[in-house]
mmCIF file of C-alpha atoms in Angstrom:
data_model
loop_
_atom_site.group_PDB
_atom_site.id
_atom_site.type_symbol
_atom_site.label_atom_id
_atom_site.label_comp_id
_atom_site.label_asym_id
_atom_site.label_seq_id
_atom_site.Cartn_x
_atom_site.Cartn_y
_atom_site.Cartn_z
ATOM 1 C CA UNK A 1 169.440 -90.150 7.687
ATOM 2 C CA UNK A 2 171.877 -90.577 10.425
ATOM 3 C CA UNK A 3 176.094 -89.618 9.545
ATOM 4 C CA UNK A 4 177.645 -91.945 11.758
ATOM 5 C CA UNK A 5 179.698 -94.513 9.698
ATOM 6 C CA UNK A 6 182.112 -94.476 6.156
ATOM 7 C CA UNK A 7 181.339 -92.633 3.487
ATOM 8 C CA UNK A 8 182.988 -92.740 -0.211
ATOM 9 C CA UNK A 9 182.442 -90.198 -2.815
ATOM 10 C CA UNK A 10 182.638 -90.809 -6.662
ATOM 11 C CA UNK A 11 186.698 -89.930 -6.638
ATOM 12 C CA UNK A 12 187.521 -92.233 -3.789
ATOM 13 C CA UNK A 13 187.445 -90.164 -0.839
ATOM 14 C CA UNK A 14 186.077 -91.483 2.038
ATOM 15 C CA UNK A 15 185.332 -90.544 5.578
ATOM 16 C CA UNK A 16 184.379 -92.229 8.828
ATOM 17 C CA UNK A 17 182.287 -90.272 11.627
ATOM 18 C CA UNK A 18 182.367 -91.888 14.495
ATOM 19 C CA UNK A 19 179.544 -90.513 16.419
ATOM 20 C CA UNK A 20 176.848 -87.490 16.481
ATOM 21 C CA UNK A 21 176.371 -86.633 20.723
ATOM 22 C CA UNK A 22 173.295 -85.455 21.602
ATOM 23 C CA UNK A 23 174.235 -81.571 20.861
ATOM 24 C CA UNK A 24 174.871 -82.737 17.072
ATOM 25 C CA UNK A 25 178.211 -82.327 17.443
ATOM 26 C CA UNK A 26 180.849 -84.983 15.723
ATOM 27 C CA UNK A 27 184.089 -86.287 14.852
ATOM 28 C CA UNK A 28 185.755 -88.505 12.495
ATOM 29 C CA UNK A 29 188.568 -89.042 9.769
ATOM 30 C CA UNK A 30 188.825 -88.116 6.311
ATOM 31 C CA UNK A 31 190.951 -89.823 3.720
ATOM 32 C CA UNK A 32 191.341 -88.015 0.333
ATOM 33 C CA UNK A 33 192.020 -89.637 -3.005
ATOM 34 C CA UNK A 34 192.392 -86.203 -4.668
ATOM 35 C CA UNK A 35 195.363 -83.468 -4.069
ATOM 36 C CA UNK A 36 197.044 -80.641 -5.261
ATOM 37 C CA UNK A 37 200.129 -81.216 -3.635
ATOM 38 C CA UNK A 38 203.167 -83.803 -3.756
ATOM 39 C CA UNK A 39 202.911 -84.373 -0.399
ATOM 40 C CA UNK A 40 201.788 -88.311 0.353
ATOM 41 C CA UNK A 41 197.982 -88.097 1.324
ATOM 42 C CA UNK A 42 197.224 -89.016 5.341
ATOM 43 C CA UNK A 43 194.333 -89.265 6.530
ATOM 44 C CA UNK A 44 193.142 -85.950 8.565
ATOM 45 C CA UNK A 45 190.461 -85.361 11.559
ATOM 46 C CA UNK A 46 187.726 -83.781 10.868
ATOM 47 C CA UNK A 47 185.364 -81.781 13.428
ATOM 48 C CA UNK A 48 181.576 -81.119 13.064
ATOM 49 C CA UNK A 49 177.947 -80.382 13.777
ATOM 50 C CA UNK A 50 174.772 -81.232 12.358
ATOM 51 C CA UNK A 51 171.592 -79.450 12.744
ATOM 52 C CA UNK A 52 169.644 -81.223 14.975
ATOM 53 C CA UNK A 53 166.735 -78.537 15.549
ATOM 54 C CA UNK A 54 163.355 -80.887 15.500
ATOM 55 C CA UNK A 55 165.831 -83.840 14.695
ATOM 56 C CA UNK A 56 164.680 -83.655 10.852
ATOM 57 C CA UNK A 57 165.209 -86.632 8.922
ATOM 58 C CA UNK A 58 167.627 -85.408 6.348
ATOM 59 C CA UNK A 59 169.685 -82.575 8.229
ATOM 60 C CA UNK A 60 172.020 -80.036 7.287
ATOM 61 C CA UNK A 61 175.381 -80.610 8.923
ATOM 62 C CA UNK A 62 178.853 -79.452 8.362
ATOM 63 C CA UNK A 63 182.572 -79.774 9.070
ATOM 64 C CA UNK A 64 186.191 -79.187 8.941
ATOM 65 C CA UNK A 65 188.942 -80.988 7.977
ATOM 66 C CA UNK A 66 192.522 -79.947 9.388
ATOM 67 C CA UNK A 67 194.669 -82.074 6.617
ATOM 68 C CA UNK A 68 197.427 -83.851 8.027
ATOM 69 C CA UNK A 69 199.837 -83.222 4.890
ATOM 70 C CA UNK A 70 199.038 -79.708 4.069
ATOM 71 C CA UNK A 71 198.986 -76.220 5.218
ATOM 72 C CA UNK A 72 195.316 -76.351 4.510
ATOM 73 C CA UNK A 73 192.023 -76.293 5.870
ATOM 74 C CA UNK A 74 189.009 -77.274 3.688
ATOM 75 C CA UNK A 75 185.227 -76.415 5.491
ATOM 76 C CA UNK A 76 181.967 -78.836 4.208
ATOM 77 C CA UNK A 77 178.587 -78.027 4.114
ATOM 78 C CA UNK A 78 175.850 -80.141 3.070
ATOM 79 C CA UNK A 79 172.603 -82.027 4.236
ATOM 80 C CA UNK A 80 171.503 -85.954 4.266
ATOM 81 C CA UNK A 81 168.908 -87.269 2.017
ATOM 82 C CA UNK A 82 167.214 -90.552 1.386
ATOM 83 C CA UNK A 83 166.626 -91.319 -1.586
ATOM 84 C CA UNK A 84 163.396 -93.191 -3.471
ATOM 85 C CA UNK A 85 165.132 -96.392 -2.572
ATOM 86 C CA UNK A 86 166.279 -95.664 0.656
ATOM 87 C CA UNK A 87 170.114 -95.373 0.182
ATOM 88 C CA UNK A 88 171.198 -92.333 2.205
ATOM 89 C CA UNK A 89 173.188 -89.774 0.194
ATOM 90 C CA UNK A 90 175.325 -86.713 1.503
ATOM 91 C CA UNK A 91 175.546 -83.482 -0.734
ATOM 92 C CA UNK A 92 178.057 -80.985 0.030
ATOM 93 C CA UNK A 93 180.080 -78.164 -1.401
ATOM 94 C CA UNK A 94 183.420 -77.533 -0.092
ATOM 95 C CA UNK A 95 185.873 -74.716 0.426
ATOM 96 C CA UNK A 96 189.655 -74.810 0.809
ATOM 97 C CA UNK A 97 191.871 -72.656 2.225
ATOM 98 C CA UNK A 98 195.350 -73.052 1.538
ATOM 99 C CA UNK A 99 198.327 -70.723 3.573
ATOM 100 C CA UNK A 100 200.166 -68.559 1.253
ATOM 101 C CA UNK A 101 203.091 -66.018 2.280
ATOM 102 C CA UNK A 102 201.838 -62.985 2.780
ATOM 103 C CA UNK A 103 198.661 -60.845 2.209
ATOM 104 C CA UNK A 104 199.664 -60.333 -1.600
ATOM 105 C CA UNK A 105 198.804 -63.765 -1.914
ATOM 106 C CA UNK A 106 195.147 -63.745 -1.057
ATOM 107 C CA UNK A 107 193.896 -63.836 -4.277
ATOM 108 C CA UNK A 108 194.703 -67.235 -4.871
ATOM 109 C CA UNK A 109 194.445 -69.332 -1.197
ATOM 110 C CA UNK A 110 190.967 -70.168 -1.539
ATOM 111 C CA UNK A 111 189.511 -72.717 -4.087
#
C-alpha cells in the first residue's frame, strides 16, 4: 500500500501526498468539502509520517493538517489496506482542535 498520490473520501475531501522519504516522513495538501465555519474552504498543508518499521505492506501512518481558513488544527491517524480486489483503502479517525478564548473554553475546542 504505498500513500503517495490523491485521495477522496466519501464527503469529497481529498488529499494529495506528494512523497514518503526514506525515514517515512511526508507532505502534501488537503482540501476539505466539509466545515464548521463560514470561512471559504482553502486547501491546507499537511505534515506526516508513516510507520515504516519492516516496511509492512499496509502501514500505520499519520498526520496533521494546519487549515489555511481556520484557527484549527485537526491530527489523522490511520493505516493502509488492500483490499480482496486490490484497491488500496486508508482508514483513519481524526481529531480537531479548534482555538477558543481562554481556558474556560476547553470543554468545547476539541471534536
Amino acid at each position: 500500500c504505498v500513500l503517495t498520490g490523491r485521495w477522496m473520501n466519501e464527503l469529497g475531501s481529498n488529499m494529495t501526498i506528494t512523497a514518503v522519504n526514506g525515514k517515512g516522513e511526508f507532505s502534501g495538501f488537503y482540501h476539505t468539502a466539509v466545515t464548521a465555519t463560514m470561512n471559504e474552504i482553502q486547501v491546507s498543508p499537511l505534515q506526516g509520517s508513516q510507520h515504516r518499521t519492516n516496511q509492512k505492506s499496509q502501514p500505520t501512518f499519520g498526520f496533521t493538517v494546519n487549515w489555511s481558513f481556520s484557527d484549527s488544527v485537526t491530527v489523522f491517524t490511520g493505516q493502509c489496506f488492500v483490499d480482496d480486489e486490490g484497491n488500496e483503502i486508508l482508514k483513519t479517525m481524526w481529531l480537531l482542535r479548534s482555538q477558543v478564548d481562554n481556558i474556560k473554553n476547553d470543554w468545547k475546542a476539541t471534536r
